Tab-separated table of C-alpha atoms (C1' of nucleotides) in Angstrom:
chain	number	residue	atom	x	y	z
A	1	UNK	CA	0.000	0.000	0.000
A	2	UNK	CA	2.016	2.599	1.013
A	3	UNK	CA	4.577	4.506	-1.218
A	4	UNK	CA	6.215	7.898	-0.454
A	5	UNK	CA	2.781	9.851	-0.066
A	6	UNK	CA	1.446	7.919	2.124
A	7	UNK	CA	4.418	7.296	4.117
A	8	UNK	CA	4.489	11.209	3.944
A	9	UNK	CA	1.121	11.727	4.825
A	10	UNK	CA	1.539	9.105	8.418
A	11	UNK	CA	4.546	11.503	9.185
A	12	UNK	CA	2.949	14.696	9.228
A	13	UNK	CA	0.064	13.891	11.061
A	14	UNK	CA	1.634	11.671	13.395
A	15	UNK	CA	4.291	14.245	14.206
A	16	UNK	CA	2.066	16.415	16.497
A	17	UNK	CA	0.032	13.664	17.596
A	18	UNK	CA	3.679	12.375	19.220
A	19	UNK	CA	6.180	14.813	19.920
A	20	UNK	CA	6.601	15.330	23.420
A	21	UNK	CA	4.307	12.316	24.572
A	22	UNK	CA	5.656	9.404	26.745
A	23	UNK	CA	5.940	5.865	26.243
A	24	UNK	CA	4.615	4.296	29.608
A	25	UNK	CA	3.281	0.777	27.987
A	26	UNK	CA	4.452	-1.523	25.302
A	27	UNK	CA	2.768	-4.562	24.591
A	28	UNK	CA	3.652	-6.605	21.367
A	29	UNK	CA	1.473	-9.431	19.439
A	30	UNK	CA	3.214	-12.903	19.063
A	31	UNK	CA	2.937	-13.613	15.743
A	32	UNK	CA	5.865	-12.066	14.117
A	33	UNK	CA	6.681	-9.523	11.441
A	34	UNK	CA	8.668	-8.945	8.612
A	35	UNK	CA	11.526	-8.527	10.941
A	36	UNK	CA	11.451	-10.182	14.447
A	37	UNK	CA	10.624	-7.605	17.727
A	38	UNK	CA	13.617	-8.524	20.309
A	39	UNK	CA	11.631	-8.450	23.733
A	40	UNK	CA	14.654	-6.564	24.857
A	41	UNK	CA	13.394	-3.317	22.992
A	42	UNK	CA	10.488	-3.096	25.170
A	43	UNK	CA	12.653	-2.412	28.130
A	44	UNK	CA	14.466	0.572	26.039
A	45	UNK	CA	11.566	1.844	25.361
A	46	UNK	CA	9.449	2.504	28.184
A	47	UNK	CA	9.777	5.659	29.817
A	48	UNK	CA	11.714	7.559	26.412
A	49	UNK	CA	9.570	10.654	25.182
A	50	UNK	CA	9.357	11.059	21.540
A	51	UNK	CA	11.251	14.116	19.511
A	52	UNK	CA	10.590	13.853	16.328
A	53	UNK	CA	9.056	11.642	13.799
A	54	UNK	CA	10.858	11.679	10.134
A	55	UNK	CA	10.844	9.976	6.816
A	56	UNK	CA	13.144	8.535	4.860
A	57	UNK	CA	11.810	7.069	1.297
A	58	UNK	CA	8.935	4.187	2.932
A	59	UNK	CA	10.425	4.359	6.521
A	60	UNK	CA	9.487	5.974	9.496
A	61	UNK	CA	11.508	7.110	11.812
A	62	UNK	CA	10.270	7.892	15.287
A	63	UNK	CA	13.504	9.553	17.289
A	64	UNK	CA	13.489	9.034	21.081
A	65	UNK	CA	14.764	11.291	23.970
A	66	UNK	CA	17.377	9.065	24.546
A	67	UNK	CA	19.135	9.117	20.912
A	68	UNK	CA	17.490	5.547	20.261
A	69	UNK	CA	14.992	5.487	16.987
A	70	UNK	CA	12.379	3.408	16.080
A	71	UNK	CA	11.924	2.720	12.356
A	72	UNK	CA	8.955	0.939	10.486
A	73	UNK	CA	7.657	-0.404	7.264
A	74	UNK	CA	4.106	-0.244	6.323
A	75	UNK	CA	5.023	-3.030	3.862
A	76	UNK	CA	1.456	-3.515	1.757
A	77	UNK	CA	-0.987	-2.748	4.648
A	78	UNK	CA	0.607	-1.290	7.748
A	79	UNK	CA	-1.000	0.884	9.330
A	80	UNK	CA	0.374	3.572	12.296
A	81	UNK	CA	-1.845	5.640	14.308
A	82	UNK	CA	-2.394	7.335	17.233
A	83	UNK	CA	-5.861	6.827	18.355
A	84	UNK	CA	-7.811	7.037	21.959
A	85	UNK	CA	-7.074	4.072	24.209
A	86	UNK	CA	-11.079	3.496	24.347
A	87	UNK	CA	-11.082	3.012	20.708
A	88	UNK	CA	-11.815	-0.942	20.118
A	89	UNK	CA	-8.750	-2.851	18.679
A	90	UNK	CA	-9.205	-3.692	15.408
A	91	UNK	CA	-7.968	-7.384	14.236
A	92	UNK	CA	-4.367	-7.364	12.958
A	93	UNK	CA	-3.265	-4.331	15.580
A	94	UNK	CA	0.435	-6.192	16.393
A	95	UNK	CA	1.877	-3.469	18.394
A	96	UNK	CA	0.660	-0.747	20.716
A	97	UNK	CA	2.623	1.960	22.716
A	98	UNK	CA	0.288	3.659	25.196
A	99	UNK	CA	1.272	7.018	25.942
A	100	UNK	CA	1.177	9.728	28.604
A	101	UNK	CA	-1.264	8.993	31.529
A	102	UNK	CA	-2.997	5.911	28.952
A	103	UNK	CA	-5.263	7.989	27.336
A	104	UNK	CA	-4.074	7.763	23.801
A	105	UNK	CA	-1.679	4.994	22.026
A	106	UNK	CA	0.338	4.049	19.079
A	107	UNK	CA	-1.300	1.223	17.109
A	108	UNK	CA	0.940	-0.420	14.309
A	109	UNK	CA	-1.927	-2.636	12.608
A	110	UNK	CA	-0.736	-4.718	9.618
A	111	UNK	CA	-3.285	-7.793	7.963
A	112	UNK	CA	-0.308	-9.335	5.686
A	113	UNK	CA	2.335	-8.971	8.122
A	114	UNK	CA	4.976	-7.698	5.696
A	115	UNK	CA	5.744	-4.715	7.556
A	116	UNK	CA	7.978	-4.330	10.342
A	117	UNK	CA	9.739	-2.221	13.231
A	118	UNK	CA	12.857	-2.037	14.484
A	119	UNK	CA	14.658	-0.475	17.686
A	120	UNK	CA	18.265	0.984	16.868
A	121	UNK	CA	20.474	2.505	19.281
A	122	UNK	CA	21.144	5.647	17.617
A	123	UNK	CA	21.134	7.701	14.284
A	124	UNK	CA	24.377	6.342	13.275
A	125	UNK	CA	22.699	2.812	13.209
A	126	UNK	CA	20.111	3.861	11.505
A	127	UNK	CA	21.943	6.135	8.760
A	128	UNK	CA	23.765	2.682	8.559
A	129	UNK	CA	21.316	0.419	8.059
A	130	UNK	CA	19.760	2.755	5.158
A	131	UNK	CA	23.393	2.544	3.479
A	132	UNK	CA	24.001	-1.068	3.681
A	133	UNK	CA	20.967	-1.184	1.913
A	134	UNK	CA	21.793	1.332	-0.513
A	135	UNK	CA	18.806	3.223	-0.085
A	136	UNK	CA	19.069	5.921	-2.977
A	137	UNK	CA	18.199	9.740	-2.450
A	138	UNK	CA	15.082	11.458	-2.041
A	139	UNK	CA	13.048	12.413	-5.731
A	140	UNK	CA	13.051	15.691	-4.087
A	141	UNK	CA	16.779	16.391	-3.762
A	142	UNK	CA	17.304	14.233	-6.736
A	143	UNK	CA	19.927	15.640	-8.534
A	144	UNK	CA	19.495	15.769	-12.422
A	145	UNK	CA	22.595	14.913	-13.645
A	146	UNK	CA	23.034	11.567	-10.844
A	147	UNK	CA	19.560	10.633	-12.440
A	148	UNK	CA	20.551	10.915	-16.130
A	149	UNK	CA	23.909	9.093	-15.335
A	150	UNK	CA	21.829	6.645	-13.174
A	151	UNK	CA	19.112	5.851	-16.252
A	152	UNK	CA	22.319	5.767	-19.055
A	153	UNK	CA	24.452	3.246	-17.488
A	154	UNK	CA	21.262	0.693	-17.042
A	155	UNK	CA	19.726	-1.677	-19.178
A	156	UNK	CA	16.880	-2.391	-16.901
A	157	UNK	CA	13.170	-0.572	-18.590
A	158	UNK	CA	12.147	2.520	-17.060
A	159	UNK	CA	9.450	0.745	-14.715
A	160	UNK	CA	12.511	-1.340	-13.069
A	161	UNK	CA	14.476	1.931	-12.426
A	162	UNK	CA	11.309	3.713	-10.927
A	163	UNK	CA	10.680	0.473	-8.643
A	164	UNK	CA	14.341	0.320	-7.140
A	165	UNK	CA	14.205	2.033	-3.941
A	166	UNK	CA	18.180	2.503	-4.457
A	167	UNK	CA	18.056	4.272	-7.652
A	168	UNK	CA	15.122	6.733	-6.048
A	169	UNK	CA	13.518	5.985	-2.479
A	170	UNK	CA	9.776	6.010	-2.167
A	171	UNK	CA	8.375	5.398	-5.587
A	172	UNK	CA	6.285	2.117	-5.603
A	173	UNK	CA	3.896	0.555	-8.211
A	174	UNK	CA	0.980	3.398	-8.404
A	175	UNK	CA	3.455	6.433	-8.711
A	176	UNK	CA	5.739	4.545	-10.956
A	177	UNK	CA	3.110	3.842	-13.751
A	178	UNK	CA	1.899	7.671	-12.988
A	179	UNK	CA	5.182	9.131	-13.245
A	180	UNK	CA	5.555	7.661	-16.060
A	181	UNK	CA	2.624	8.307	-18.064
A	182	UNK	CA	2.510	12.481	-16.848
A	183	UNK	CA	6.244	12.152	-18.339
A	184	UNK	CA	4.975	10.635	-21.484
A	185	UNK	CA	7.395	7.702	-21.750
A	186	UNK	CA	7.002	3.811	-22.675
A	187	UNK	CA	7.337	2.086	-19.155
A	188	UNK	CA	9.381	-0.864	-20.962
A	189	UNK	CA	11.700	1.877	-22.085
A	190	UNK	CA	15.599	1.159	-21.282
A	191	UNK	CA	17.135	3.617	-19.230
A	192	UNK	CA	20.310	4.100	-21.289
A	193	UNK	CA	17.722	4.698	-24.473
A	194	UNK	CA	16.711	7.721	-22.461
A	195	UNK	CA	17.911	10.591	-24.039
A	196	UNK	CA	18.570	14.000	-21.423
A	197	UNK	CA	15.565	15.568	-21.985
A	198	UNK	CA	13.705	12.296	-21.529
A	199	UNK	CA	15.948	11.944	-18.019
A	200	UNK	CA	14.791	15.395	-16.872
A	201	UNK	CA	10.442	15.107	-17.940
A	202	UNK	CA	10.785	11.791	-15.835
A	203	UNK	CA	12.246	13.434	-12.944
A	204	UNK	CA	10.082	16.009	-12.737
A	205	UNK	CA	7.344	13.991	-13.223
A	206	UNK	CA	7.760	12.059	-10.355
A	207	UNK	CA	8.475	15.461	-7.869
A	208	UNK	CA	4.954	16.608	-9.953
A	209	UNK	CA	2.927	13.253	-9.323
A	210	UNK	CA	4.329	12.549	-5.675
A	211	UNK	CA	3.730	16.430	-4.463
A	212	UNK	CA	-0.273	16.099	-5.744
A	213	UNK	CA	-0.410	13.081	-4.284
A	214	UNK	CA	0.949	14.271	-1.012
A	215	UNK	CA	-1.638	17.439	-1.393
A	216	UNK	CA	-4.350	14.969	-1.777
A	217	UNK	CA	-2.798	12.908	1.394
A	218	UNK	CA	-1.901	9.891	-0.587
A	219	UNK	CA	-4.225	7.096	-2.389
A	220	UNK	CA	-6.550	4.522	-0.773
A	221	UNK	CA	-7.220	1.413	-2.126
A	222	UNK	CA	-8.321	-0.679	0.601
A	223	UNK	CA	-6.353	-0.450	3.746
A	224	UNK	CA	-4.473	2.644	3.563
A	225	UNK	CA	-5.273	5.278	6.086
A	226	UNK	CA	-3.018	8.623	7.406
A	227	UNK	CA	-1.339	9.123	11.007
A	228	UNK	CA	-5.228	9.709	12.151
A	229	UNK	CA	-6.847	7.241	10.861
A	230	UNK	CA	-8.344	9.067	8.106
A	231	UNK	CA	-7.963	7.493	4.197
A	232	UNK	CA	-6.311	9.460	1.351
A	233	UNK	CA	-8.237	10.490	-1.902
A	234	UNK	CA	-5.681	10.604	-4.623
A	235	UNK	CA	-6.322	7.541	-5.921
A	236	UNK	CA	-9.552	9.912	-7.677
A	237	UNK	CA	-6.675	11.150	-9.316
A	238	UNK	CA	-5.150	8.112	-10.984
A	239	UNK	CA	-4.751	8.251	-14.837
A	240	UNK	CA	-3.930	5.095	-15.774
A	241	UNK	CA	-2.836	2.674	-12.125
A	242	UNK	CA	-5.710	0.368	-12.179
A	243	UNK	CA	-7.770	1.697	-15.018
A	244	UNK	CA	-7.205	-1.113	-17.077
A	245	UNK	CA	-9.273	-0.865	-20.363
A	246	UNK	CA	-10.685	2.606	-20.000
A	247	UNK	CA	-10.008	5.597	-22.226
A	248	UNK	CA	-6.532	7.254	-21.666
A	249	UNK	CA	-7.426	10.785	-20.046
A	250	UNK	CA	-5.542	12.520	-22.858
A	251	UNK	CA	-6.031	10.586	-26.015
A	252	UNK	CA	-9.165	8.145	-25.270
A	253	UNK	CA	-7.263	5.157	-26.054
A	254	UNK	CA	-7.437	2.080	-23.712
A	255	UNK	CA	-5.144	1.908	-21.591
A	256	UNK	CA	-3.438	-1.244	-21.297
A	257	UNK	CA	-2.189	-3.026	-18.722
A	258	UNK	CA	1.173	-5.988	-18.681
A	259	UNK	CA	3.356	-7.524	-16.311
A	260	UNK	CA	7.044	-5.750	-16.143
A	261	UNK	CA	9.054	-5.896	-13.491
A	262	UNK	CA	7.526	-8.272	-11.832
A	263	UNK	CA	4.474	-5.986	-11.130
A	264	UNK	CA	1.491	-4.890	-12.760
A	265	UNK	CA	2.214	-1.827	-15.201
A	266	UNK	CA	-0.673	0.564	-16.482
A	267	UNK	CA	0.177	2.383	-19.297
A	268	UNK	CA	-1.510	4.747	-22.698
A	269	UNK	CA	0.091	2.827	-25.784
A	270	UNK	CA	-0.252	5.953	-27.673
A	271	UNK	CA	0.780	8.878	-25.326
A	272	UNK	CA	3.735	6.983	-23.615
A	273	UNK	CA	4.790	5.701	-27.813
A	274	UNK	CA	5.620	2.283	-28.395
A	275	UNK	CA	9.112	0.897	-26.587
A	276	UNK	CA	11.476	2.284	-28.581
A	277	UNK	CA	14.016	0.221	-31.012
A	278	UNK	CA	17.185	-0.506	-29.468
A	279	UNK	CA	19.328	2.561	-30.740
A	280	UNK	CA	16.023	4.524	-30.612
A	281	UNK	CA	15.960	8.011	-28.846
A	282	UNK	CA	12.548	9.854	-29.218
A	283	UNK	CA	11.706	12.548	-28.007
B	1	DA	C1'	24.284	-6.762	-14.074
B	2	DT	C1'	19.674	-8.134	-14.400
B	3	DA	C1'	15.514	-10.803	-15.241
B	4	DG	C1'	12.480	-13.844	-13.286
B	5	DG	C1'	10.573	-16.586	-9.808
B	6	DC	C1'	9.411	-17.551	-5.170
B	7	DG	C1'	8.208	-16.697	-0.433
B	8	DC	C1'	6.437	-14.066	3.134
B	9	DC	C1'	0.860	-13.256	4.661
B	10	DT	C1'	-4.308	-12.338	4.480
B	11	DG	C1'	-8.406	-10.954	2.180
B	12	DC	C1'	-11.237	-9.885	-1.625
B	13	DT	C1'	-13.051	-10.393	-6.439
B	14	DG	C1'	-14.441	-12.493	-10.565
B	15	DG	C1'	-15.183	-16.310	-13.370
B	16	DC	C1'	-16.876	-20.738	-13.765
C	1	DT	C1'	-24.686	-20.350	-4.291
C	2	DG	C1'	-19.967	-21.923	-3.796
C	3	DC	C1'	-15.284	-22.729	-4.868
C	4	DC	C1'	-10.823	-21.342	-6.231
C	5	DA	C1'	-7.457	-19.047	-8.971
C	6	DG	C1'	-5.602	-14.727	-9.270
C	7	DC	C1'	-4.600	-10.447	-7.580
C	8	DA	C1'	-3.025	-6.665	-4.204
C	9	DG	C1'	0.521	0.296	-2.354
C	10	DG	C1'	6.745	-4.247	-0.650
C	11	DC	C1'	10.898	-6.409	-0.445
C	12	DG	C1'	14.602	-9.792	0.030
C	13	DC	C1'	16.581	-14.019	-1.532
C	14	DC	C1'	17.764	-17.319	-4.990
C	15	DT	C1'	18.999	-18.978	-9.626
C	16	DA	C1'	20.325	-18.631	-14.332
DNA sequence: ATAGGCGCCTGCTGGC
DNA sequence: TGCCAGCAGGCGCCTA
Protein backbone atom coordinates (compact mmCIF):
# COMPACT_ATOMS: atom_id res chain seq x y z
CA UNK A 1 0.00 0.00 0.00
CA UNK A 2 2.02 2.60 1.01
CA UNK A 3 4.58 4.51 -1.22
CA UNK A 4 6.22 7.90 -0.45
CA UNK A 5 2.78 9.85 -0.07
CA UNK A 6 1.45 7.92 2.12
CA UNK A 7 4.42 7.30 4.12
CA UNK A 8 4.49 11.21 3.94
CA UNK A 9 1.12 11.73 4.83
CA UNK A 10 1.54 9.11 8.42
CA UNK A 11 4.55 11.50 9.18
CA UNK A 12 2.95 14.70 9.23
CA UNK A 13 0.06 13.89 11.06
CA UNK A 14 1.63 11.67 13.39
CA UNK A 15 4.29 14.24 14.21
CA UNK A 16 2.07 16.42 16.50
CA UNK A 17 0.03 13.66 17.60
CA UNK A 18 3.68 12.38 19.22
CA UNK A 19 6.18 14.81 19.92
CA UNK A 20 6.60 15.33 23.42
CA UNK A 21 4.31 12.32 24.57
CA UNK A 22 5.66 9.40 26.74
CA UNK A 23 5.94 5.86 26.24
CA UNK A 24 4.61 4.30 29.61
CA UNK A 25 3.28 0.78 27.99
CA UNK A 26 4.45 -1.52 25.30
CA UNK A 27 2.77 -4.56 24.59
CA UNK A 28 3.65 -6.61 21.37
CA UNK A 29 1.47 -9.43 19.44
CA UNK A 30 3.21 -12.90 19.06
CA UNK A 31 2.94 -13.61 15.74
CA UNK A 32 5.87 -12.07 14.12
CA UNK A 33 6.68 -9.52 11.44
CA UNK A 34 8.67 -8.94 8.61
CA UNK A 35 11.53 -8.53 10.94
CA UNK A 36 11.45 -10.18 14.45
CA UNK A 37 10.62 -7.61 17.73
CA UNK A 38 13.62 -8.52 20.31
CA UNK A 39 11.63 -8.45 23.73
CA UNK A 40 14.65 -6.56 24.86
CA UNK A 41 13.39 -3.32 22.99
CA UNK A 42 10.49 -3.10 25.17
CA UNK A 43 12.65 -2.41 28.13
CA UNK A 44 14.47 0.57 26.04
CA UNK A 45 11.57 1.84 25.36
CA UNK A 46 9.45 2.50 28.18
CA UNK A 47 9.78 5.66 29.82
CA UNK A 48 11.71 7.56 26.41
CA UNK A 49 9.57 10.65 25.18
CA UNK A 50 9.36 11.06 21.54
CA UNK A 51 11.25 14.12 19.51
CA UNK A 52 10.59 13.85 16.33
CA UNK A 53 9.06 11.64 13.80
CA UNK A 54 10.86 11.68 10.13
CA UNK A 55 10.84 9.98 6.82
CA UNK A 56 13.14 8.54 4.86
CA UNK A 57 11.81 7.07 1.30
CA UNK A 58 8.94 4.19 2.93
CA UNK A 59 10.43 4.36 6.52
CA UNK A 60 9.49 5.97 9.50
CA UNK A 61 11.51 7.11 11.81
CA UNK A 62 10.27 7.89 15.29
CA UNK A 63 13.50 9.55 17.29
CA UNK A 64 13.49 9.03 21.08
CA UNK A 65 14.76 11.29 23.97
CA UNK A 66 17.38 9.06 24.55
CA UNK A 67 19.13 9.12 20.91
CA UNK A 68 17.49 5.55 20.26
CA UNK A 69 14.99 5.49 16.99
CA UNK A 70 12.38 3.41 16.08
CA UNK A 71 11.92 2.72 12.36
CA UNK A 72 8.96 0.94 10.49
CA UNK A 73 7.66 -0.40 7.26
CA UNK A 74 4.11 -0.24 6.32
CA UNK A 75 5.02 -3.03 3.86
CA UNK A 76 1.46 -3.52 1.76
CA UNK A 77 -0.99 -2.75 4.65
CA UNK A 78 0.61 -1.29 7.75
CA UNK A 79 -1.00 0.88 9.33
CA UNK A 80 0.37 3.57 12.30
CA UNK A 81 -1.84 5.64 14.31
CA UNK A 82 -2.39 7.33 17.23
CA UNK A 83 -5.86 6.83 18.35
CA UNK A 84 -7.81 7.04 21.96
CA UNK A 85 -7.07 4.07 24.21
CA UNK A 86 -11.08 3.50 24.35
CA UNK A 87 -11.08 3.01 20.71
CA UNK A 88 -11.81 -0.94 20.12
CA UNK A 89 -8.75 -2.85 18.68
CA UNK A 90 -9.21 -3.69 15.41
CA UNK A 91 -7.97 -7.38 14.24
CA UNK A 92 -4.37 -7.36 12.96
CA UNK A 93 -3.27 -4.33 15.58
CA UNK A 94 0.43 -6.19 16.39
CA UNK A 95 1.88 -3.47 18.39
CA UNK A 96 0.66 -0.75 20.72
CA UNK A 97 2.62 1.96 22.72
CA UNK A 98 0.29 3.66 25.20
CA UNK A 99 1.27 7.02 25.94
CA UNK A 100 1.18 9.73 28.60
CA UNK A 101 -1.26 8.99 31.53
CA UNK A 102 -3.00 5.91 28.95
CA UNK A 103 -5.26 7.99 27.34
CA UNK A 104 -4.07 7.76 23.80
CA UNK A 105 -1.68 4.99 22.03
CA UNK A 106 0.34 4.05 19.08
CA UNK A 107 -1.30 1.22 17.11
CA UNK A 108 0.94 -0.42 14.31
CA UNK A 109 -1.93 -2.64 12.61
CA UNK A 110 -0.74 -4.72 9.62
CA UNK A 111 -3.29 -7.79 7.96
CA UNK A 112 -0.31 -9.33 5.69
CA UNK A 113 2.34 -8.97 8.12
CA UNK A 114 4.98 -7.70 5.70
CA UNK A 115 5.74 -4.71 7.56
CA UNK A 116 7.98 -4.33 10.34
CA UNK A 117 9.74 -2.22 13.23
CA UNK A 118 12.86 -2.04 14.48
CA UNK A 119 14.66 -0.48 17.69
CA UNK A 120 18.26 0.98 16.87
CA UNK A 121 20.47 2.50 19.28
CA UNK A 122 21.14 5.65 17.62
CA UNK A 123 21.13 7.70 14.28
CA UNK A 124 24.38 6.34 13.27
CA UNK A 125 22.70 2.81 13.21
CA UNK A 126 20.11 3.86 11.51
CA UNK A 127 21.94 6.13 8.76
CA UNK A 128 23.77 2.68 8.56
CA UNK A 129 21.32 0.42 8.06
CA UNK A 130 19.76 2.76 5.16
CA UNK A 131 23.39 2.54 3.48
CA UNK A 132 24.00 -1.07 3.68
CA UNK A 133 20.97 -1.18 1.91
CA UNK A 134 21.79 1.33 -0.51
CA UNK A 135 18.81 3.22 -0.08
CA UNK A 136 19.07 5.92 -2.98
CA UNK A 137 18.20 9.74 -2.45
CA UNK A 138 15.08 11.46 -2.04
CA UNK A 139 13.05 12.41 -5.73
CA UNK A 140 13.05 15.69 -4.09
CA UNK A 141 16.78 16.39 -3.76
CA UNK A 142 17.30 14.23 -6.74
CA UNK A 143 19.93 15.64 -8.53
CA UNK A 144 19.49 15.77 -12.42
CA UNK A 145 22.59 14.91 -13.65
CA UNK A 146 23.03 11.57 -10.84
CA UNK A 147 19.56 10.63 -12.44
CA UNK A 148 20.55 10.92 -16.13
CA UNK A 149 23.91 9.09 -15.34
CA UNK A 150 21.83 6.64 -13.17
CA UNK A 151 19.11 5.85 -16.25
CA UNK A 152 22.32 5.77 -19.05
CA UNK A 153 24.45 3.25 -17.49
CA UNK A 154 21.26 0.69 -17.04
CA UNK A 155 19.73 -1.68 -19.18
CA UNK A 156 16.88 -2.39 -16.90
CA UNK A 157 13.17 -0.57 -18.59
CA UNK A 158 12.15 2.52 -17.06
CA UNK A 159 9.45 0.74 -14.71
CA UNK A 160 12.51 -1.34 -13.07
CA UNK A 161 14.48 1.93 -12.43
CA UNK A 162 11.31 3.71 -10.93
CA UNK A 163 10.68 0.47 -8.64
CA UNK A 164 14.34 0.32 -7.14
CA UNK A 165 14.20 2.03 -3.94
CA UNK A 166 18.18 2.50 -4.46
CA UNK A 167 18.06 4.27 -7.65
CA UNK A 168 15.12 6.73 -6.05
CA UNK A 169 13.52 5.99 -2.48
CA UNK A 170 9.78 6.01 -2.17
CA UNK A 171 8.37 5.40 -5.59
CA UNK A 172 6.28 2.12 -5.60
CA UNK A 173 3.90 0.55 -8.21
CA UNK A 174 0.98 3.40 -8.40
CA UNK A 175 3.45 6.43 -8.71
CA UNK A 176 5.74 4.55 -10.96
CA UNK A 177 3.11 3.84 -13.75
CA UNK A 178 1.90 7.67 -12.99
CA UNK A 179 5.18 9.13 -13.24
CA UNK A 180 5.56 7.66 -16.06
CA UNK A 181 2.62 8.31 -18.06
CA UNK A 182 2.51 12.48 -16.85
CA UNK A 183 6.24 12.15 -18.34
CA UNK A 184 4.97 10.63 -21.48
CA UNK A 185 7.39 7.70 -21.75
CA UNK A 186 7.00 3.81 -22.68
CA UNK A 187 7.34 2.09 -19.16
CA UNK A 188 9.38 -0.86 -20.96
CA UNK A 189 11.70 1.88 -22.09
CA UNK A 190 15.60 1.16 -21.28
CA UNK A 191 17.14 3.62 -19.23
CA UNK A 192 20.31 4.10 -21.29
CA UNK A 193 17.72 4.70 -24.47
CA UNK A 194 16.71 7.72 -22.46
CA UNK A 195 17.91 10.59 -24.04
CA UNK A 196 18.57 14.00 -21.42
CA UNK A 197 15.57 15.57 -21.99
CA UNK A 198 13.71 12.30 -21.53
CA UNK A 199 15.95 11.94 -18.02
CA UNK A 200 14.79 15.40 -16.87
CA UNK A 201 10.44 15.11 -17.94
CA UNK A 202 10.79 11.79 -15.84
CA UNK A 203 12.25 13.43 -12.94
CA UNK A 204 10.08 16.01 -12.74
CA UNK A 205 7.34 13.99 -13.22
CA UNK A 206 7.76 12.06 -10.36
CA UNK A 207 8.47 15.46 -7.87
CA UNK A 208 4.95 16.61 -9.95
CA UNK A 209 2.93 13.25 -9.32
CA UNK A 210 4.33 12.55 -5.67
CA UNK A 211 3.73 16.43 -4.46
CA UNK A 212 -0.27 16.10 -5.74
CA UNK A 213 -0.41 13.08 -4.28
CA UNK A 214 0.95 14.27 -1.01
CA UNK A 215 -1.64 17.44 -1.39
CA UNK A 216 -4.35 14.97 -1.78
CA UNK A 217 -2.80 12.91 1.39
CA UNK A 218 -1.90 9.89 -0.59
CA UNK A 219 -4.23 7.10 -2.39
CA UNK A 220 -6.55 4.52 -0.77
CA UNK A 221 -7.22 1.41 -2.13
CA UNK A 222 -8.32 -0.68 0.60
CA UNK A 223 -6.35 -0.45 3.75
CA UNK A 224 -4.47 2.64 3.56
CA UNK A 225 -5.27 5.28 6.09
CA UNK A 226 -3.02 8.62 7.41
CA UNK A 227 -1.34 9.12 11.01
CA UNK A 228 -5.23 9.71 12.15
CA UNK A 229 -6.85 7.24 10.86
CA UNK A 230 -8.34 9.07 8.11
CA UNK A 231 -7.96 7.49 4.20
CA UNK A 232 -6.31 9.46 1.35
CA UNK A 233 -8.24 10.49 -1.90
CA UNK A 234 -5.68 10.60 -4.62
CA UNK A 235 -6.32 7.54 -5.92
CA UNK A 236 -9.55 9.91 -7.68
CA UNK A 237 -6.67 11.15 -9.32
CA UNK A 238 -5.15 8.11 -10.98
CA UNK A 239 -4.75 8.25 -14.84
CA UNK A 240 -3.93 5.10 -15.77
CA UNK A 241 -2.84 2.67 -12.12
CA UNK A 242 -5.71 0.37 -12.18
CA UNK A 243 -7.77 1.70 -15.02
CA UNK A 244 -7.20 -1.11 -17.08
CA UNK A 245 -9.27 -0.87 -20.36
CA UNK A 246 -10.69 2.61 -20.00
CA UNK A 247 -10.01 5.60 -22.23
CA UNK A 248 -6.53 7.25 -21.67
CA UNK A 249 -7.43 10.78 -20.05
CA UNK A 250 -5.54 12.52 -22.86
CA UNK A 251 -6.03 10.59 -26.02
CA UNK A 252 -9.17 8.14 -25.27
CA UNK A 253 -7.26 5.16 -26.05
CA UNK A 254 -7.44 2.08 -23.71
CA UNK A 255 -5.14 1.91 -21.59
CA UNK A 256 -3.44 -1.24 -21.30
CA UNK A 257 -2.19 -3.03 -18.72
CA UNK A 258 1.17 -5.99 -18.68
CA UNK A 259 3.36 -7.52 -16.31
CA UNK A 260 7.04 -5.75 -16.14
CA UNK A 261 9.05 -5.90 -13.49
CA UNK A 262 7.53 -8.27 -11.83
CA UNK A 263 4.47 -5.99 -11.13
CA UNK A 264 1.49 -4.89 -12.76
CA UNK A 265 2.21 -1.83 -15.20
CA UNK A 266 -0.67 0.56 -16.48
CA UNK A 267 0.18 2.38 -19.30
CA UNK A 268 -1.51 4.75 -22.70
CA UNK A 269 0.09 2.83 -25.78
CA UNK A 270 -0.25 5.95 -27.67
CA UNK A 271 0.78 8.88 -25.33
CA UNK A 272 3.73 6.98 -23.61
CA UNK A 273 4.79 5.70 -27.81
CA UNK A 274 5.62 2.28 -28.39
CA UNK A 275 9.11 0.90 -26.59
CA UNK A 276 11.48 2.28 -28.58
CA UNK A 277 14.02 0.22 -31.01
CA UNK A 278 17.18 -0.51 -29.47
CA UNK A 279 19.33 2.56 -30.74
CA UNK A 280 16.02 4.52 -30.61
CA UNK A 281 15.96 8.01 -28.85
CA UNK A 282 12.55 9.85 -29.22
CA UNK A 283 11.71 12.55 -28.01
C1' DA B 1 24.28 -6.76 -14.07
C1' DT B 2 19.67 -8.13 -14.40
C1' DA B 3 15.51 -10.80 -15.24
C1' DG B 4 12.48 -13.84 -13.29
C1' DG B 5 10.57 -16.59 -9.81
C1' DC B 6 9.41 -17.55 -5.17
C1' DG B 7 8.21 -16.70 -0.43
C1' DC B 8 6.44 -14.07 3.13
C1' DC B 9 0.86 -13.26 4.66
C1' DT B 10 -4.31 -12.34 4.48
C1' DG B 11 -8.41 -10.95 2.18
C1' DC B 12 -11.24 -9.89 -1.63
C1' DT B 13 -13.05 -10.39 -6.44
C1' DG B 14 -14.44 -12.49 -10.56
C1' DG B 15 -15.18 -16.31 -13.37
C1' DC B 16 -16.88 -20.74 -13.76
C1' DT C 1 -24.69 -20.35 -4.29
C1' DG C 2 -19.97 -21.92 -3.80
C1' DC C 3 -15.28 -22.73 -4.87
C1' DC C 4 -10.82 -21.34 -6.23
C1' DA C 5 -7.46 -19.05 -8.97
C1' DG C 6 -5.60 -14.73 -9.27
C1' DC C 7 -4.60 -10.45 -7.58
C1' DA C 8 -3.02 -6.67 -4.20
C1' DG C 9 0.52 0.30 -2.35
C1' DG C 10 6.74 -4.25 -0.65
C1' DC C 11 10.90 -6.41 -0.45
C1' DG C 12 14.60 -9.79 0.03
C1' DC C 13 16.58 -14.02 -1.53
C1' DC C 14 17.76 -17.32 -4.99
C1' DT C 15 19.00 -18.98 -9.63
C1' DA C 16 20.33 -18.63 -14.33
Amino acid sequence: MPELPEVETVVRELRPRLVGRRITSVRVGKRALRRRWSPAWRRRLLGRRVTEVRRRGKWIVIDLDDQSEIVWHLGMTGQLTVVSAGQPRRPHTHIVLGLDEGERELRFRDVRRFGSAVWFPDRQAVERSFTEAGLGPEPFDLDRNTWRRRLAGTRRCLKAVLLDQRAVAGVGNIYADESLFEARLHPAQLGRQTSRRQAERLRQAIVTVLSRAIERRGSSIRDYVGGSGTPGSYQAEFRVYGRPGEPCPRCGRPIERVRLAGRSTHFCPRCQGNAPPANGQRD
